[in-house]
mmCIF file of C-alpha atoms in Angstrom:
data_model
loop_
_atom_site.group_PDB
_atom_site.id
_atom_site.type_symbol
_atom_site.label_atom_id
_atom_site.label_comp_id
_atom_site.label_asym_id
_atom_site.label_seq_id
_atom_site.Cartn_x
_atom_site.Cartn_y
_atom_site.Cartn_z
ATOM 1 C CA LYS A 222 -250.024 27.992 118.536
ATOM 2 C CA GLN A 223 -246.412 29.146 118.133
ATOM 3 C CA GLU A 224 -245.664 32.811 118.845
ATOM 4 C CA VAL A 225 -242.273 34.403 118.132
ATOM 5 C CA THR A 226 -241.125 37.713 119.618
ATOM 6 C CA GLN A 227 -238.169 39.773 118.708
ATOM 7 C CA ILE A 228 -236.507 42.446 120.832
ATOM 8 C CA PRO A 229 -235.585 45.158 120.191
ATOM 9 C CA ALA A 230 -237.907 46.278 117.409
ATOM 10 C CA ALA A 231 -235.317 48.737 116.194
ATOM 11 C CA LEU A 232 -231.611 49.283 116.882
ATOM 12 C CA SER A 233 -229.081 51.890 115.792
ATOM 13 C CA VAL A 234 -225.368 51.389 116.419
ATOM 14 C CA PRO A 235 -222.116 53.003 115.202
ATOM 15 C CA GLU A 236 -219.991 51.117 112.708
ATOM 16 C CA GLY A 237 -217.682 48.541 114.249
ATOM 17 C CA GLU A 238 -219.822 47.742 117.186
ATOM 18 C CA ASN A 239 -220.683 44.154 118.100
ATOM 19 C CA LEU A 240 -224.434 43.615 118.655
ATOM 20 C CA VAL A 241 -226.934 40.988 119.727
ATOM 21 C CA LEU A 242 -230.476 40.545 118.435
ATOM 22 C CA ASN A 243 -232.967 38.519 120.517
ATOM 23 C CA CYS A 244 -235.662 36.098 119.567
ATOM 24 C CA SER A 245 -238.053 34.126 121.786
ATOM 25 C CA PHE A 246 -240.592 31.490 120.983
ATOM 26 C CA THR A 247 -243.404 29.961 123.000
ATOM 27 C CA ASP A 248 -243.457 26.331 121.766
ATOM 28 C CA SER A 249 -240.069 24.616 122.277
ATOM 29 C CA ALA A 250 -241.081 21.638 120.088
ATOM 30 C CA ILE A 251 -239.363 23.065 116.989
ATOM 31 C CA TYR A 252 -237.304 21.313 114.299
ATOM 32 C CA ASN A 253 -235.167 24.349 113.563
ATOM 33 C CA LEU A 254 -234.829 28.065 113.990
ATOM 34 C CA GLN A 255 -233.884 30.372 111.096
ATOM 35 C CA TRP A 256 -232.619 33.882 110.858
ATOM 36 C CA PHE A 257 -233.399 35.918 107.773
ATOM 37 C CA ARG A 258 -232.331 39.291 106.432
ATOM 38 C CA GLN A 259 -234.733 41.561 104.596
ATOM 39 C CA ASP A 260 -233.619 44.694 102.727
ATOM 40 C CA PRO A 261 -236.236 47.394 102.017
ATOM 41 C CA GLY A 262 -238.539 46.327 99.215
ATOM 42 C CA LYS A 263 -236.852 42.903 98.850
ATOM 43 C CA GLY A 264 -237.621 39.343 99.689
ATOM 44 C CA LEU A 265 -236.084 37.245 102.466
ATOM 45 C CA THR A 266 -232.512 36.020 102.479
ATOM 46 C CA SER A 267 -231.669 33.096 104.773
ATOM 47 C CA LEU A 268 -228.740 33.782 106.953
ATOM 48 C CA LEU A 269 -228.458 30.912 109.383
ATOM 49 C CA LEU A 270 -230.429 27.774 110.185
ATOM 50 C CA ILE A 271 -229.978 26.012 113.493
ATOM 51 C CA GLN A 272 -231.368 22.457 113.787
ATOM 52 C CA SER A 273 -233.056 21.582 117.071
ATOM 53 C CA SER A 274 -230.144 19.325 117.995
ATOM 54 C CA GLN A 275 -227.565 22.095 117.534
ATOM 55 C CA ARG A 276 -226.606 24.913 119.929
ATOM 56 C CA GLU A 277 -225.195 27.365 117.381
ATOM 57 C CA GLN A 278 -224.234 28.141 113.780
ATOM 58 C CA THR A 279 -221.718 30.504 112.421
ATOM 59 C CA SER A 280 -221.270 32.208 109.107
ATOM 60 C CA GLY A 281 -218.606 34.833 108.745
ATOM 61 C CA ARG A 282 -219.320 37.648 111.203
ATOM 62 C CA LEU A 283 -222.671 36.121 112.151
ATOM 63 C CA ASN A 284 -223.257 33.669 114.992
ATOM 64 C CA ALA A 285 -226.667 32.330 115.992
ATOM 65 C CA SER A 286 -227.367 30.357 119.147
ATOM 66 C CA LEU A 287 -230.343 28.286 120.172
ATOM 67 C CA ASP A 288 -231.591 27.338 123.600
ATOM 68 C CA LYS A 289 -234.706 25.264 123.066
ATOM 69 C CA SER A 290 -235.410 24.674 126.742
ATOM 70 C CA SER A 291 -235.735 28.373 127.404
ATOM 71 C CA GLY A 292 -237.320 29.206 123.999
ATOM 72 C CA ARG A 293 -234.579 31.652 123.020
ATOM 73 C CA SER A 294 -232.308 32.370 120.140
ATOM 74 C CA THR A 295 -229.742 35.133 119.628
ATOM 75 C CA LEU A 296 -228.060 36.512 116.583
ATOM 76 C CA TYR A 297 -224.659 37.976 117.195
ATOM 77 C CA ILE A 298 -223.135 40.340 114.613
ATOM 78 C CA ALA A 299 -219.461 41.107 115.043
ATOM 79 C CA ALA A 300 -217.821 44.336 113.812
ATOM 80 C CA SER A 301 -220.978 45.804 112.302
ATOM 81 C CA GLN A 302 -220.833 47.567 108.919
ATOM 82 C CA PRO A 303 -223.256 49.979 107.223
ATOM 83 C CA GLY A 304 -223.996 47.221 104.730
ATOM 84 C CA ASP A 305 -225.501 45.253 107.612
ATOM 85 C CA SER A 306 -228.343 47.697 107.844
ATOM 86 C CA ALA A 307 -231.563 45.749 107.233
ATOM 87 C CA THR A 308 -234.447 44.106 109.039
ATOM 88 C CA TYR A 309 -233.553 40.815 110.709
ATOM 89 C CA LEU A 310 -236.304 38.217 111.163
ATOM 90 C CA CYS A 311 -236.255 35.016 113.114
ATOM 91 C CA ALA A 312 -238.588 32.184 112.343
ATOM 92 C CA ALA A 313 -239.372 28.878 114.105
ATOM 93 C CA TYR A 314 -240.116 25.759 112.068
ATOM 94 C CA GLY A 315 -242.258 23.253 114.075
ATOM 95 C CA SER A 316 -244.532 20.238 113.821
ATOM 96 C CA ALA A 317 -246.946 22.032 111.512
ATOM 97 C CA ARG A 318 -244.220 22.102 108.855
ATOM 98 C CA GLN A 319 -244.372 25.811 108.545
ATOM 99 C CA LEU A 320 -242.279 28.904 109.561
ATOM 100 C CA THR A 321 -243.670 31.236 112.243
ATOM 101 C CA PHE A 322 -242.019 34.604 112.082
ATOM 102 C CA GLY A 323 -241.318 37.352 114.581
ATOM 103 C CA SER A 324 -241.916 40.962 113.687
ATOM 104 C CA GLY A 325 -238.264 41.649 113.111
ATOM 105 C CA THR A 326 -235.483 43.956 114.356
ATOM 106 C CA GLN A 327 -234.686 46.893 112.113
ATOM 107 C CA LEU A 328 -230.964 47.488 112.308
ATOM 108 C CA THR A 329 -229.202 50.725 111.299
ATOM 109 C CA VAL A 330 -225.400 50.760 111.331
ATOM 110 C CA LEU A 331 -224.152 54.355 111.186
ATOM 111 C CA PRO A 332 -220.915 55.136 109.301
ATOM 112 C CA GLU B 188 -230.770 26.438 90.508
ATOM 113 C CA ALA B 189 -233.521 28.977 89.583
ATOM 114 C CA GLY B 190 -235.253 30.695 92.462
ATOM 115 C CA VAL B 191 -238.901 31.163 93.294
ATOM 116 C CA ALA B 192 -240.459 33.405 90.689
ATOM 117 C CA GLN B 193 -243.284 35.806 91.499
ATOM 118 C CA SER B 194 -245.211 38.269 89.367
ATOM 119 C CA PRO B 195 -246.150 41.015 89.174
ATOM 120 C CA ARG B 196 -243.552 42.847 91.370
ATOM 121 C CA TYR B 197 -245.940 45.706 92.052
ATOM 122 C CA LYS B 198 -249.651 46.241 91.804
ATOM 123 C CA ILE B 199 -251.811 49.205 92.629
ATOM 124 C CA ILE B 200 -255.613 48.751 92.615
ATOM 125 C CA GLU B 201 -258.684 50.493 93.953
ATOM 126 C CA LYS B 202 -260.612 48.967 96.792
ATOM 127 C CA ARG B 203 -263.300 46.527 95.734
ATOM 128 C CA GLN B 204 -261.287 45.533 92.664
ATOM 129 C CA SER B 205 -259.817 42.101 92.204
ATOM 130 C CA VAL B 206 -256.176 41.084 91.843
ATOM 131 C CA ALA B 207 -254.214 37.912 91.232
ATOM 132 C CA PHE B 208 -250.635 37.002 91.991
ATOM 133 C CA TRP B 209 -248.580 34.156 90.451
ATOM 134 C CA CYS B 210 -245.857 32.015 91.862
ATOM 135 C CA ASN B 211 -243.544 29.469 90.236
ATOM 136 C CA PRO B 212 -241.688 27.464 92.869
ATOM 137 C CA ILE B 213 -238.344 25.777 92.623
ATOM 138 C CA SER B 214 -238.602 22.574 90.560
ATOM 139 C CA GLY B 215 -239.089 19.547 92.730
ATOM 140 C CA HIS B 216 -240.237 21.516 95.811
ATOM 141 C CA ALA B 217 -243.407 19.832 96.909
ATOM 142 C CA THR B 218 -244.456 22.331 99.541
ATOM 143 C CA LEU B 219 -245.556 25.885 98.613
ATOM 144 C CA TYR B 220 -246.539 28.688 100.905
ATOM 145 C CA TRP B 221 -248.107 32.069 100.553
ATOM 146 C CA TYR B 222 -247.328 34.652 103.251
ATOM 147 C CA GLN B 223 -248.691 38.173 103.793
ATOM 148 C CA GLN B 224 -246.333 40.791 105.200
ATOM 149 C CA ILE B 225 -247.807 44.042 106.289
ATOM 150 C CA LEU B 226 -245.468 47.002 106.687
ATOM 151 C CA GLY B 227 -243.523 46.748 109.941
ATOM 152 C CA GLN B 228 -244.561 43.199 110.683
ATOM 153 C CA GLY B 229 -243.244 39.722 110.094
ATOM 154 C CA PRO B 230 -244.666 37.557 107.373
ATOM 155 C CA LYS B 231 -247.905 35.751 108.287
ATOM 156 C CA LEU B 232 -248.796 32.372 106.683
ATOM 157 C CA LEU B 233 -251.927 32.544 104.534
ATOM 158 C CA ILE B 234 -251.938 29.038 102.981
ATOM 159 C CA GLN B 235 -249.706 25.992 102.659
ATOM 160 C CA PHE B 236 -249.883 23.483 99.823
ATOM 161 C CA GLN B 237 -248.344 20.012 99.714
ATOM 162 C CA ASN B 238 -248.219 19.164 96.002
ATOM 163 C CA ASN B 239 -251.647 20.333 94.851
ATOM 164 C CA GLY B 240 -253.452 19.746 98.119
ATOM 165 C CA VAL B 241 -254.116 22.332 100.869
ATOM 166 C CA VAL B 242 -252.381 21.490 104.157
ATOM 167 C CA ASP B 243 -253.277 24.653 106.080
ATOM 168 C CA ASP B 244 -255.518 27.578 105.118
ATOM 169 C CA SER B 245 -256.647 28.487 108.655
ATOM 170 C CA GLN B 246 -255.460 32.073 108.366
ATOM 171 C CA LEU B 247 -256.748 32.699 104.842
ATOM 172 C CA PRO B 248 -259.679 35.162 104.756
ATOM 173 C CA LYS B 249 -261.833 32.897 102.628
ATOM 174 C CA ASP B 250 -264.584 35.384 102.043
ATOM 175 C CA ARG B 251 -262.209 37.341 99.808
ATOM 176 C CA PHE B 252 -259.006 35.364 99.300
ATOM 177 C CA SER B 253 -258.594 32.159 97.250
ATOM 178 C CA ALA B 254 -255.579 30.202 96.142
ATOM 179 C CA GLU B 255 -254.874 27.220 93.953
ATOM 180 C CA ARG B 256 -251.918 25.175 92.881
ATOM 181 C CA LEU B 257 -252.155 23.887 89.437
ATOM 182 C CA LYS B 258 -250.842 20.322 88.922
ATOM 183 C CA GLY B 259 -248.727 20.704 92.037
ATOM 184 C CA VAL B 260 -246.441 23.282 90.444
ATOM 185 C CA ASP B 261 -247.426 26.939 89.855
ATOM 186 C CA SER B 262 -249.771 28.689 92.257
ATOM 187 C CA THR B 263 -252.078 31.738 92.056
ATOM 188 C CA LEU B 264 -253.426 33.783 94.942
ATOM 189 C CA LYS B 265 -256.488 35.898 94.307
ATOM 190 C CA ILE B 266 -258.177 38.682 96.234
ATOM 191 C CA GLN B 267 -261.715 39.678 95.407
ATOM 192 C CA PRO B 268 -262.838 42.253 96.388
ATOM 193 C CA ALA B 269 -259.729 44.010 97.841
ATOM 194 C CA LYS B 270 -259.808 46.150 100.932
ATOM 195 C CA LEU B 271 -257.458 48.860 102.076
ATOM 196 C CA GLU B 272 -256.051 46.605 104.792
ATOM 197 C CA ASP B 273 -254.927 44.103 102.138
ATOM 198 C CA SER B 274 -252.093 46.469 101.272
ATOM 199 C CA ALA B 275 -248.982 44.361 101.918
ATOM 200 C CA VAL B 276 -246.241 42.340 100.298
ATOM 201 C CA TYR B 277 -247.343 38.859 99.328
ATOM 202 C CA LEU B 278 -244.454 36.374 99.500
ATOM 203 C CA CYS B 279 -244.373 32.973 98.011
ATOM 204 C CA ALA B 280 -242.009 30.328 99.259
ATOM 205 C CA SER B 281 -241.331 26.678 98.433
ATOM 206 C CA SER B 282 -239.483 24.136 100.423
ATOM 207 C CA ILE B 283 -237.987 20.642 100.753
ATOM 208 C CA PRO B 284 -237.355 19.273 104.201
ATOM 209 C CA GLY B 285 -234.868 21.592 105.881
ATOM 210 C CA GLY B 286 -234.787 24.327 103.304
ATOM 211 C CA TYR B 287 -237.051 27.317 102.481
ATOM 212 C CA THR B 288 -236.579 29.604 99.489
ATOM 213 C CA PHE B 289 -238.630 32.828 99.203
ATOM 214 C CA GLY B 290 -239.506 34.787 96.141
ATOM 215 C CA SER B 291 -239.012 38.547 95.936
ATOM 216 C CA GLY B 292 -242.684 39.136 96.624
ATOM 217 C CA THR B 293 -245.455 41.225 95.152
ATOM 218 C CA ARG B 294 -246.118 44.603 96.734
ATOM 219 C CA LEU B 295 -249.859 45.354 96.685
ATOM 220 C CA THR B 296 -251.221 48.800 97.264
ATOM 221 C CA VAL B 297 -255.012 49.206 97.629
ATOM 222 C CA VAL B 298 -256.171 52.840 97.312
#
């Protein structure tokens, strides 16, 4: 059974700082790895999807990497802004054709 | 393209009452999921449908939860009777290979 872990659970940084969120998964037989953003009281917004054959994906100030062999993914946020404050969730999509989520990292970017 | 529609947005009920949630997926998406997200945790899969058939309901508390997908399109999730620990956001998602879309969720509070 796939288990996904995210570290840290919460993170507070000053505006402008670069930061890294970590995600690890126990079963490396995944098809893809997704990063989502969740604002308070809202649904999930997909940020980046990395296929199992890829090493990384980039969108604007966001860069996600995937190392299947070690069961790790990282989300890098450059030049953080207060509007980036949210909970970030990673999820692994595997042979069961379903997403397994981590518990998320709650990010606060201070002005 | 219209998103995944869910209703109601909020629901407050007393314990031992029953409640039902509705989901309308994106047209053409054969796979539909219901997730439960307890405050501070990542979403947990309750049930997965492929068209109108159940693929995985291993984490659905079947003594009180039930779900159906009518004609392979809309879906309803029911809880009867509700317990305090059912307080959570219930998220519906639909997918085609490689792409998940989540609804905004229904926030249930059981008092």
